[in-house]
N, C-alpha and C. Protein backbone atom coordinates (compact mmCIF):
# COMPACT_ATOMS: atom_id res chain seq x y z
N UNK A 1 197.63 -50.29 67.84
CA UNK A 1 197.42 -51.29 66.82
C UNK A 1 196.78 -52.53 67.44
N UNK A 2 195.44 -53.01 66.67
CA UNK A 2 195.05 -54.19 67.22
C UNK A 2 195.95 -55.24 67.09
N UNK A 3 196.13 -55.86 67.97
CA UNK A 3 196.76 -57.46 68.13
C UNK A 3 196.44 -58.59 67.29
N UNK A 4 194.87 -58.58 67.01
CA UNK A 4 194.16 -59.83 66.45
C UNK A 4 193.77 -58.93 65.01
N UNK A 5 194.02 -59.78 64.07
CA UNK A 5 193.92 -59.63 62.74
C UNK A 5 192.04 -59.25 62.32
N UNK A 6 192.30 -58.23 61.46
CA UNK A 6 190.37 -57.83 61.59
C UNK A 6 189.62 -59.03 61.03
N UNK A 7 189.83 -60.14 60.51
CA UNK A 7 188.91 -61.30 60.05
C UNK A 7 188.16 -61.85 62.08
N UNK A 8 189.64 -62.08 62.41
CA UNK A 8 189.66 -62.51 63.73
C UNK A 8 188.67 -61.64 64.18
N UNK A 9 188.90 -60.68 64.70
CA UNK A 9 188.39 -59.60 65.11
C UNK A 9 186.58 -59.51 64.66
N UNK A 10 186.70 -59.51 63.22
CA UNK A 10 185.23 -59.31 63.00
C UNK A 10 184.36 -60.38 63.45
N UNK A 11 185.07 -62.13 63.16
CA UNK A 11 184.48 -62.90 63.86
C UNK A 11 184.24 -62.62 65.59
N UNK A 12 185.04 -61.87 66.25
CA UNK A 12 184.95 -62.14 67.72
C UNK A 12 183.87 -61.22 67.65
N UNK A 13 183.69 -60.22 67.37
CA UNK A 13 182.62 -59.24 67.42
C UNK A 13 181.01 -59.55 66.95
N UNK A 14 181.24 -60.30 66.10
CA UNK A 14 179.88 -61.24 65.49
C UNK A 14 179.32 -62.26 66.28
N UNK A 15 180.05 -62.12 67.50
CA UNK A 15 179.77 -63.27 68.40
C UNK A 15 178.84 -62.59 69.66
N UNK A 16 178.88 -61.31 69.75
CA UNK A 16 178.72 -60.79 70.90
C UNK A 16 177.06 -60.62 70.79
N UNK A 17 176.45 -60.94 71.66
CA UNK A 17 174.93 -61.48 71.87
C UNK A 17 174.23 -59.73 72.19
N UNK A 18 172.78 -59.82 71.60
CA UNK A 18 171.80 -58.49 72.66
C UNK A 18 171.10 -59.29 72.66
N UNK A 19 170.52 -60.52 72.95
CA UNK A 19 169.07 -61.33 73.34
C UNK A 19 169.87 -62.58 73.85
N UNK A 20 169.28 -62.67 75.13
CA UNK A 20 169.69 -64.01 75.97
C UNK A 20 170.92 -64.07 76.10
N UNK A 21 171.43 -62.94 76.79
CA UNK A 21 172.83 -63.35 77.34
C UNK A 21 172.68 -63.82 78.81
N UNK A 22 174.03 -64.44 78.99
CA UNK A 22 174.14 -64.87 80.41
C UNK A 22 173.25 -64.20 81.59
N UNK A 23 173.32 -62.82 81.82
CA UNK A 23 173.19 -62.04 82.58
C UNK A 23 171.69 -62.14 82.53
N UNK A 24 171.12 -61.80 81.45
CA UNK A 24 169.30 -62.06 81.10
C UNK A 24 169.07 -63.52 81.35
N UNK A 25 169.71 -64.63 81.03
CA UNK A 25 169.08 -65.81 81.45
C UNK A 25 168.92 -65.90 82.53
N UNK A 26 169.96 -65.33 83.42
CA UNK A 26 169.97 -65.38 84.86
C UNK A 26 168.95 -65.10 85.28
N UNK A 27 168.56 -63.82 84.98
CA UNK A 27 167.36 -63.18 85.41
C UNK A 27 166.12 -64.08 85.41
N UNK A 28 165.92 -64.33 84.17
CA UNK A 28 165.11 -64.68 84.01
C UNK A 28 164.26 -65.78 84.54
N UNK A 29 165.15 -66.88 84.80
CA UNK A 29 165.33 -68.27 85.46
C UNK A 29 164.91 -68.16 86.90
N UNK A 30 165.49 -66.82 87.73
CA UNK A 30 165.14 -66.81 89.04
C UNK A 30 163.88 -66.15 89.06
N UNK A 31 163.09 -64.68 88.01
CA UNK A 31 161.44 -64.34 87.85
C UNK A 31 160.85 -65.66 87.47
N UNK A 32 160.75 -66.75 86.80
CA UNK A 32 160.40 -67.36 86.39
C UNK A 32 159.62 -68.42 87.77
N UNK A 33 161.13 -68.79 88.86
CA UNK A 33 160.83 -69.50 89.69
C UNK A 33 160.36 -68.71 90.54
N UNK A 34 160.10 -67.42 90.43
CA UNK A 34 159.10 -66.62 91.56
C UNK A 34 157.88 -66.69 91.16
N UNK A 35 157.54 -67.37 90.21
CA UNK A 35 156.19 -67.58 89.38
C UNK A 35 155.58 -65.96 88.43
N UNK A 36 156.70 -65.09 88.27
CA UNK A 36 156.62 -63.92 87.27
C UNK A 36 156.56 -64.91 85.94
N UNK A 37 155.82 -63.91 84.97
CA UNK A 37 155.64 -64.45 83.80
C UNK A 37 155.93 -63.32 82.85
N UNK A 38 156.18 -63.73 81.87
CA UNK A 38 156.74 -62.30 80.84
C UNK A 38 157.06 -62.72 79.68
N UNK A 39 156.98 -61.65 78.68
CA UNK A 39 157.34 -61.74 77.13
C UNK A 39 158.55 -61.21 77.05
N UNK A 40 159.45 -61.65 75.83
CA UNK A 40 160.58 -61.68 75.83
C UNK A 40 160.79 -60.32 74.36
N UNK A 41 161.03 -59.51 74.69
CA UNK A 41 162.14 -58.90 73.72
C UNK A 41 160.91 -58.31 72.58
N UNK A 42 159.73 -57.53 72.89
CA UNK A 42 158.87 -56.95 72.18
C UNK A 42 159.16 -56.16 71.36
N UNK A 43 159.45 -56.05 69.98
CA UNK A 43 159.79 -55.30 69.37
C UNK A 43 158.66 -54.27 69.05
N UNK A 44 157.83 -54.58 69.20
CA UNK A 44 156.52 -53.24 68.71
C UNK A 44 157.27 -52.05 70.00
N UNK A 45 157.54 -52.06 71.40
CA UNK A 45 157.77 -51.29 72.29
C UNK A 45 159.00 -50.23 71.86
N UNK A 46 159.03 -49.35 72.14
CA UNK A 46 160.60 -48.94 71.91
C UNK A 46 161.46 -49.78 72.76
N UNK A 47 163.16 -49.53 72.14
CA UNK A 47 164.07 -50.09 72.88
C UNK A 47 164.15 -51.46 72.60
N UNK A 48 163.05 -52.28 72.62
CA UNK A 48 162.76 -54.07 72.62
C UNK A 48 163.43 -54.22 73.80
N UNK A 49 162.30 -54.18 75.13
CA UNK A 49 163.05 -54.07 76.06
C UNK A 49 163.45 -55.82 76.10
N UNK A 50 163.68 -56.36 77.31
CA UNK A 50 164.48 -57.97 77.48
C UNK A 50 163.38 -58.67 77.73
N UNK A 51 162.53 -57.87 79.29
CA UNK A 51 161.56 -58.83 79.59
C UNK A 51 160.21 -57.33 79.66
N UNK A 52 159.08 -57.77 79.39
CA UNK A 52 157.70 -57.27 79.18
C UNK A 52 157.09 -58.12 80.54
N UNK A 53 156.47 -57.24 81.27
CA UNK A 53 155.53 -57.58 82.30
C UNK A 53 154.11 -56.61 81.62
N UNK A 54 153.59 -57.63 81.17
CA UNK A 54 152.24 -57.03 80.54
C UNK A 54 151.34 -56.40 81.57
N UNK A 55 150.97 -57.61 82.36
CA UNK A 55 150.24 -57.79 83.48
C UNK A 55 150.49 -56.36 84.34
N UNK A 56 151.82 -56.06 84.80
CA UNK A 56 152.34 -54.95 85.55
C UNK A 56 152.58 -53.42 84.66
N UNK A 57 152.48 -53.81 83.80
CA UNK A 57 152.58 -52.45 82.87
C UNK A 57 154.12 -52.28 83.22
N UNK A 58 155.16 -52.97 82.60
CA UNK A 58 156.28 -52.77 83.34
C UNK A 58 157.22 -53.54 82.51
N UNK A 59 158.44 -52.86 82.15
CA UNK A 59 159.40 -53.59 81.37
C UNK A 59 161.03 -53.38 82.35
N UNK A 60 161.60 -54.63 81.83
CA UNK A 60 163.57 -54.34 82.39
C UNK A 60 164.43 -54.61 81.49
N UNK A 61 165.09 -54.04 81.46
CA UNK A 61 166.29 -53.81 80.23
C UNK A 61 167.31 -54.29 80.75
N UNK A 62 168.04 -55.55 81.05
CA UNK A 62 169.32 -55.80 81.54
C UNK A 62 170.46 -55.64 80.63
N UNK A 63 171.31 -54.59 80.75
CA UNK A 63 172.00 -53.68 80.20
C UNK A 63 173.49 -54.12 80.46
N UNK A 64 174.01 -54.27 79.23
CA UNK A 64 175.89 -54.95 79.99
C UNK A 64 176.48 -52.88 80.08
N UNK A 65 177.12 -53.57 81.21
CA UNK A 65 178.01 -52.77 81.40
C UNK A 65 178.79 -51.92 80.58
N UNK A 66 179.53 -52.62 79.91
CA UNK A 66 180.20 -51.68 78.65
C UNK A 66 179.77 -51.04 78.29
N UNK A 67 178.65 -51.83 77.26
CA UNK A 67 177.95 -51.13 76.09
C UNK A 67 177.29 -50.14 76.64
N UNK A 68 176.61 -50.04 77.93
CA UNK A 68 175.50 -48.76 77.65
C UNK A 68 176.08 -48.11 79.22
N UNK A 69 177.08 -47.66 79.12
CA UNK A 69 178.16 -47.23 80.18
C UNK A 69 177.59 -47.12 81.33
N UNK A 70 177.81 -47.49 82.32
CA UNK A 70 177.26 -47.78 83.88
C UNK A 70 177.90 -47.44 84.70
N UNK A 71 179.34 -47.33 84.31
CA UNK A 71 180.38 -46.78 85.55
C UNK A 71 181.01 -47.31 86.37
N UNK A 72 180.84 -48.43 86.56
CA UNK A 72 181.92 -49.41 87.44
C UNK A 72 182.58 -49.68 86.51
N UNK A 73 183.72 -50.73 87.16
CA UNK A 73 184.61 -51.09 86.88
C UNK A 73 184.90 -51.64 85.30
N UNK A 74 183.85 -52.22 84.76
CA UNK A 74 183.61 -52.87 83.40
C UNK A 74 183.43 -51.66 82.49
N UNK A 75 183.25 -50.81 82.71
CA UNK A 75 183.08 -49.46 82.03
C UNK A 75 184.15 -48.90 81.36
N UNK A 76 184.82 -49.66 80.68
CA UNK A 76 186.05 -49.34 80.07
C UNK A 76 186.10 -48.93 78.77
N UNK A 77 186.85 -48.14 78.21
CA UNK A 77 186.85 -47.94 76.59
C UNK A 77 188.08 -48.12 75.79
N UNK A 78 188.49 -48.97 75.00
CA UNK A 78 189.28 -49.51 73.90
C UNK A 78 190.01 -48.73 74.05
N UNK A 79 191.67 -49.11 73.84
CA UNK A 79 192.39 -47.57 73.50
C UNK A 79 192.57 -47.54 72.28
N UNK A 80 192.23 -48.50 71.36
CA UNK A 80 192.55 -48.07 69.71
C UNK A 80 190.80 -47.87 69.54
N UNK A 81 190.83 -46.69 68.29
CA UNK A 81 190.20 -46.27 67.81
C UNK A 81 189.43 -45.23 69.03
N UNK A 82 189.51 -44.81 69.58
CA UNK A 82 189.06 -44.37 70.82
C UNK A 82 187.93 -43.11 70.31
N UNK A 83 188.21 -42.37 68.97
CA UNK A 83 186.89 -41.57 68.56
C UNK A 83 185.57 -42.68 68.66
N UNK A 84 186.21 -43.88 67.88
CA UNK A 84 184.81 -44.40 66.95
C UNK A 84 183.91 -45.49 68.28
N UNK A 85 184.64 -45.65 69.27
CA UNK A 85 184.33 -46.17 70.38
C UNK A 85 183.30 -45.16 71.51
N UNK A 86 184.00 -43.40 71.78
CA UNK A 86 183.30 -42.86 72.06
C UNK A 86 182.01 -42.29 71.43
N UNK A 87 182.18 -42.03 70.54
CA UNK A 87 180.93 -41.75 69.76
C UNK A 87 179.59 -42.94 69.26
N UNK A 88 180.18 -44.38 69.41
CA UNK A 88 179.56 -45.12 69.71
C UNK A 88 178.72 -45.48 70.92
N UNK A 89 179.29 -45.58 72.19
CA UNK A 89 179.08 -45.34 73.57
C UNK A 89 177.52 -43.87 73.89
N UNK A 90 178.16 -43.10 72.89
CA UNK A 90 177.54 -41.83 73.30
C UNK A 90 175.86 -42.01 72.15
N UNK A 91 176.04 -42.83 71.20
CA UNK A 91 174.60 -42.76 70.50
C UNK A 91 174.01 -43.88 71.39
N UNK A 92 174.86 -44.88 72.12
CA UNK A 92 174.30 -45.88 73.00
C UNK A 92 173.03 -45.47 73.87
N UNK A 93 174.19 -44.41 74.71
CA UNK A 93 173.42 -44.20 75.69
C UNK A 93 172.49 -42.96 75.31
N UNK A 94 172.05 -42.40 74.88
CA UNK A 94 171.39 -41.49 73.70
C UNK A 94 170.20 -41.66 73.78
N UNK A 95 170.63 -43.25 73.00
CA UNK A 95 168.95 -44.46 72.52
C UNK A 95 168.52 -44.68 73.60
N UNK A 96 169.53 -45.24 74.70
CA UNK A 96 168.26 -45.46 75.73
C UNK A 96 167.85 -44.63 76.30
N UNK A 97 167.90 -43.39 76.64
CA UNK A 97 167.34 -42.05 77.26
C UNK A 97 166.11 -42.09 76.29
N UNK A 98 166.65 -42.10 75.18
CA UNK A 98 165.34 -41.88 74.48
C UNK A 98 163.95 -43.20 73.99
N UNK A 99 164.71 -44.39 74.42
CA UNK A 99 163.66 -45.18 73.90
C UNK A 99 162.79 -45.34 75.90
N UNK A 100 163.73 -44.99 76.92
CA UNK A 100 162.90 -45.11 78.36
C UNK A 100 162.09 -43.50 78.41
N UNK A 101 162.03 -42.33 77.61
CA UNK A 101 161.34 -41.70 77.62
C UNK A 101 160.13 -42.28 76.87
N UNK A 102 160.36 -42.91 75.71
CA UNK A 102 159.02 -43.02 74.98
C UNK A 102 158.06 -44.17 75.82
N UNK A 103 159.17 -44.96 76.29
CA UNK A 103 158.02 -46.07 76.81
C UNK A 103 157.42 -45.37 78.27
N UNK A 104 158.54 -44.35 78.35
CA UNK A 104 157.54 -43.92 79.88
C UNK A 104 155.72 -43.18 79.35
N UNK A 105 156.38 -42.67 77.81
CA UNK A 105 155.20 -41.52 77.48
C UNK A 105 153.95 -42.55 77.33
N UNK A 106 154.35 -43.72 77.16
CA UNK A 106 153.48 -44.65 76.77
C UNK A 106 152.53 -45.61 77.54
N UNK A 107 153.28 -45.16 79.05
CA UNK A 107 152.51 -45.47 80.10
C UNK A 107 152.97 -47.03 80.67
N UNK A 108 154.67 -47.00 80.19
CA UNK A 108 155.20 -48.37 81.01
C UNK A 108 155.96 -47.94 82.06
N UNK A 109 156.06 -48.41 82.88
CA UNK A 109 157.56 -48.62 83.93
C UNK A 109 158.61 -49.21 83.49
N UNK A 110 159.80 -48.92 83.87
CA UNK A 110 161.36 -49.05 83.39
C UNK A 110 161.78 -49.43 84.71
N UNK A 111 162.41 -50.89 84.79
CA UNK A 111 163.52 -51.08 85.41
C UNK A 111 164.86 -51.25 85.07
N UNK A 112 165.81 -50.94 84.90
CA UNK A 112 167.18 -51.42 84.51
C UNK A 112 168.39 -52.20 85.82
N UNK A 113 168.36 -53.20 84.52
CA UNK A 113 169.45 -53.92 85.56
C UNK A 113 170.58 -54.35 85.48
N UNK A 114 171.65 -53.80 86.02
CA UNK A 114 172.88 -53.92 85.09
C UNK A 114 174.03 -55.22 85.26
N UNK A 115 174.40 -55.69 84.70
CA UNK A 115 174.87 -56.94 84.50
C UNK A 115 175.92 -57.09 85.52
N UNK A 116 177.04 -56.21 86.22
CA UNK A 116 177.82 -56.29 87.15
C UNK A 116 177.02 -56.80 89.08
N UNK A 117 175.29 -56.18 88.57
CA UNK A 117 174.82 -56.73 89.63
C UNK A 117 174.76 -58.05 89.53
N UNK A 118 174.45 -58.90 88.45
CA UNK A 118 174.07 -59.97 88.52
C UNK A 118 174.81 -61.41 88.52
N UNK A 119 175.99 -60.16 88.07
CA UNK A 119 177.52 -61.02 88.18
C UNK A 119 177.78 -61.51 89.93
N UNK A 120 177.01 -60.79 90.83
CA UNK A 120 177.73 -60.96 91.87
C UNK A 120 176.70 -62.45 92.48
N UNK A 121 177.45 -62.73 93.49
CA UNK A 121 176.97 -63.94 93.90
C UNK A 121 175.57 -64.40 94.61
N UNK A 122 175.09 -62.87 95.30
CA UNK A 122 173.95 -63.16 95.80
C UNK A 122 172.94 -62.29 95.42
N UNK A 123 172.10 -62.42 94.50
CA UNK A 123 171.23 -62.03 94.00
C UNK A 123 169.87 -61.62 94.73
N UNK A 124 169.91 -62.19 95.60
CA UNK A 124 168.70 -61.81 96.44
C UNK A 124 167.64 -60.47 96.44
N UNK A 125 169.05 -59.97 96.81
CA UNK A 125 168.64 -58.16 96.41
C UNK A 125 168.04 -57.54 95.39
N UNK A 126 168.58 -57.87 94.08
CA UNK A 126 168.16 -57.72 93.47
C UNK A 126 166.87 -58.30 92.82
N UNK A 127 166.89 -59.69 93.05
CA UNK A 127 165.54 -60.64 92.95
C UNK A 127 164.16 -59.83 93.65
N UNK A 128 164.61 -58.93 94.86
CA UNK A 128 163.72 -58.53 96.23
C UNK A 128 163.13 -57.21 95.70
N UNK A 129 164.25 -56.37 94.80
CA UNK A 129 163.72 -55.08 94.01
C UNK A 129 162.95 -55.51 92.94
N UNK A 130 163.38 -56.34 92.19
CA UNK A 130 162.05 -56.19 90.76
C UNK A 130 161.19 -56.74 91.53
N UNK A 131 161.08 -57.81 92.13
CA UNK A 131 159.31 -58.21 92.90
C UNK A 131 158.83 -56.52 93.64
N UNK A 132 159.57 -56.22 94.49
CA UNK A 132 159.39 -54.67 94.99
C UNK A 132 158.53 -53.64 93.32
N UNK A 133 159.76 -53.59 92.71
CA UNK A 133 159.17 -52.70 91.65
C UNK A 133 158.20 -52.98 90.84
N UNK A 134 158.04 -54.42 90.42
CA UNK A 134 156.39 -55.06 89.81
C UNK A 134 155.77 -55.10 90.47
N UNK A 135 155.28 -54.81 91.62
CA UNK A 135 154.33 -55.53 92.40
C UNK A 135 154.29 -53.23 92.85
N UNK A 136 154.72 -52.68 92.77
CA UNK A 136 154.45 -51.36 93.21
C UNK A 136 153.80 -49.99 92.26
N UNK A 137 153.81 -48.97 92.35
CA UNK A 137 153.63 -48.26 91.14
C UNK A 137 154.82 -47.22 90.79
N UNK A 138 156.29 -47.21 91.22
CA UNK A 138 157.35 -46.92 90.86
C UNK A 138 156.93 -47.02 89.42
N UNK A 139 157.79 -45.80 88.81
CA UNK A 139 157.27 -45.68 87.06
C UNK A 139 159.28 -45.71 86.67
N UNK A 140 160.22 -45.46 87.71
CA UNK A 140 161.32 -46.06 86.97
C UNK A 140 162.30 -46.28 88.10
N UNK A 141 163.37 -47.32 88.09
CA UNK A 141 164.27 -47.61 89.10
C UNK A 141 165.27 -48.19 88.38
N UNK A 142 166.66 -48.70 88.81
CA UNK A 142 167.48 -48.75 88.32
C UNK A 142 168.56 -49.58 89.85
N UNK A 143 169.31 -50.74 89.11
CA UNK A 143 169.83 -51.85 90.46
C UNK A 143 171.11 -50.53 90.50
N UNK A 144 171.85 -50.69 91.49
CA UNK A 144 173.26 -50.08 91.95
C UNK A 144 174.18 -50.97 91.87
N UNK A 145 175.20 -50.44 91.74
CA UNK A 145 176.80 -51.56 91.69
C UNK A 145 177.11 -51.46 93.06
């Protein structure tokens, strides 16, 4: 049984961001000061990836943890309602198989970057792979926890 009353509830859920969350600003703020330039959140593309590198033929999807299951630690699933959670999870990750096939058919590169990386304190690494992966002809890569 949920704890918080479903008004509560629906408000907390109405709150939860897919454009410019923490994790994407982050990102973004440190490509930005590498002098990368990019469009934000293209909806003509499949997926609408986060950031569009026109220039590079190249898009990144910074992906929270939960939602599009990644496997560390944040990778958790609700124990109430636990069908409507898995079967949610499972069209999640579904879409993106299928919207990084179409943009591959379409002749972009895919990076994904998942939000537990960016949580951590030194970013470097990861800052060092997307310059690595824009600047290369890698057609898909993906950060590690």
């Amino acid at each position: 049984m949920d704890k918080i009353s479903p008004e509560k509830r629906s408000w907390n859920m109405s709150q939860i961001k897919s454009r410019n969350t923490n994790p994407e600003m982050k990102l973004r703020k440190a490509l930005h000061g590498m002098g990368f330039r990019y469009r934000l959140h293209n909806r003509k593309l499949p997926g609408s990836p986060d950031l569009v590198f026109s220039k590079y033929k190249a898009v990144i999807f910074v992906n929270g943890c939960f939602w599009h299951r990644h496997g560390c630690k944040h990778t958790t699933t609700p124990s109430t309602r636990k069908d409507f959670w898995e079967t949610k999870f499972k069209s999640n990750t579904e879409r993106d198989k299928k919207n990084i096939k179409e943009l591959q058919n379409l002749g972009w590169r895919i990076m994904i970057v998942w939000e537990c990386e960016l949580n951590k304190t030194d970013n470097n690494s990861i800052l060092d792979n997307v310059e690595k992966f824009l600047l290369s002809n890698l057609s898909q890569i993906e950060t590690e926890a």
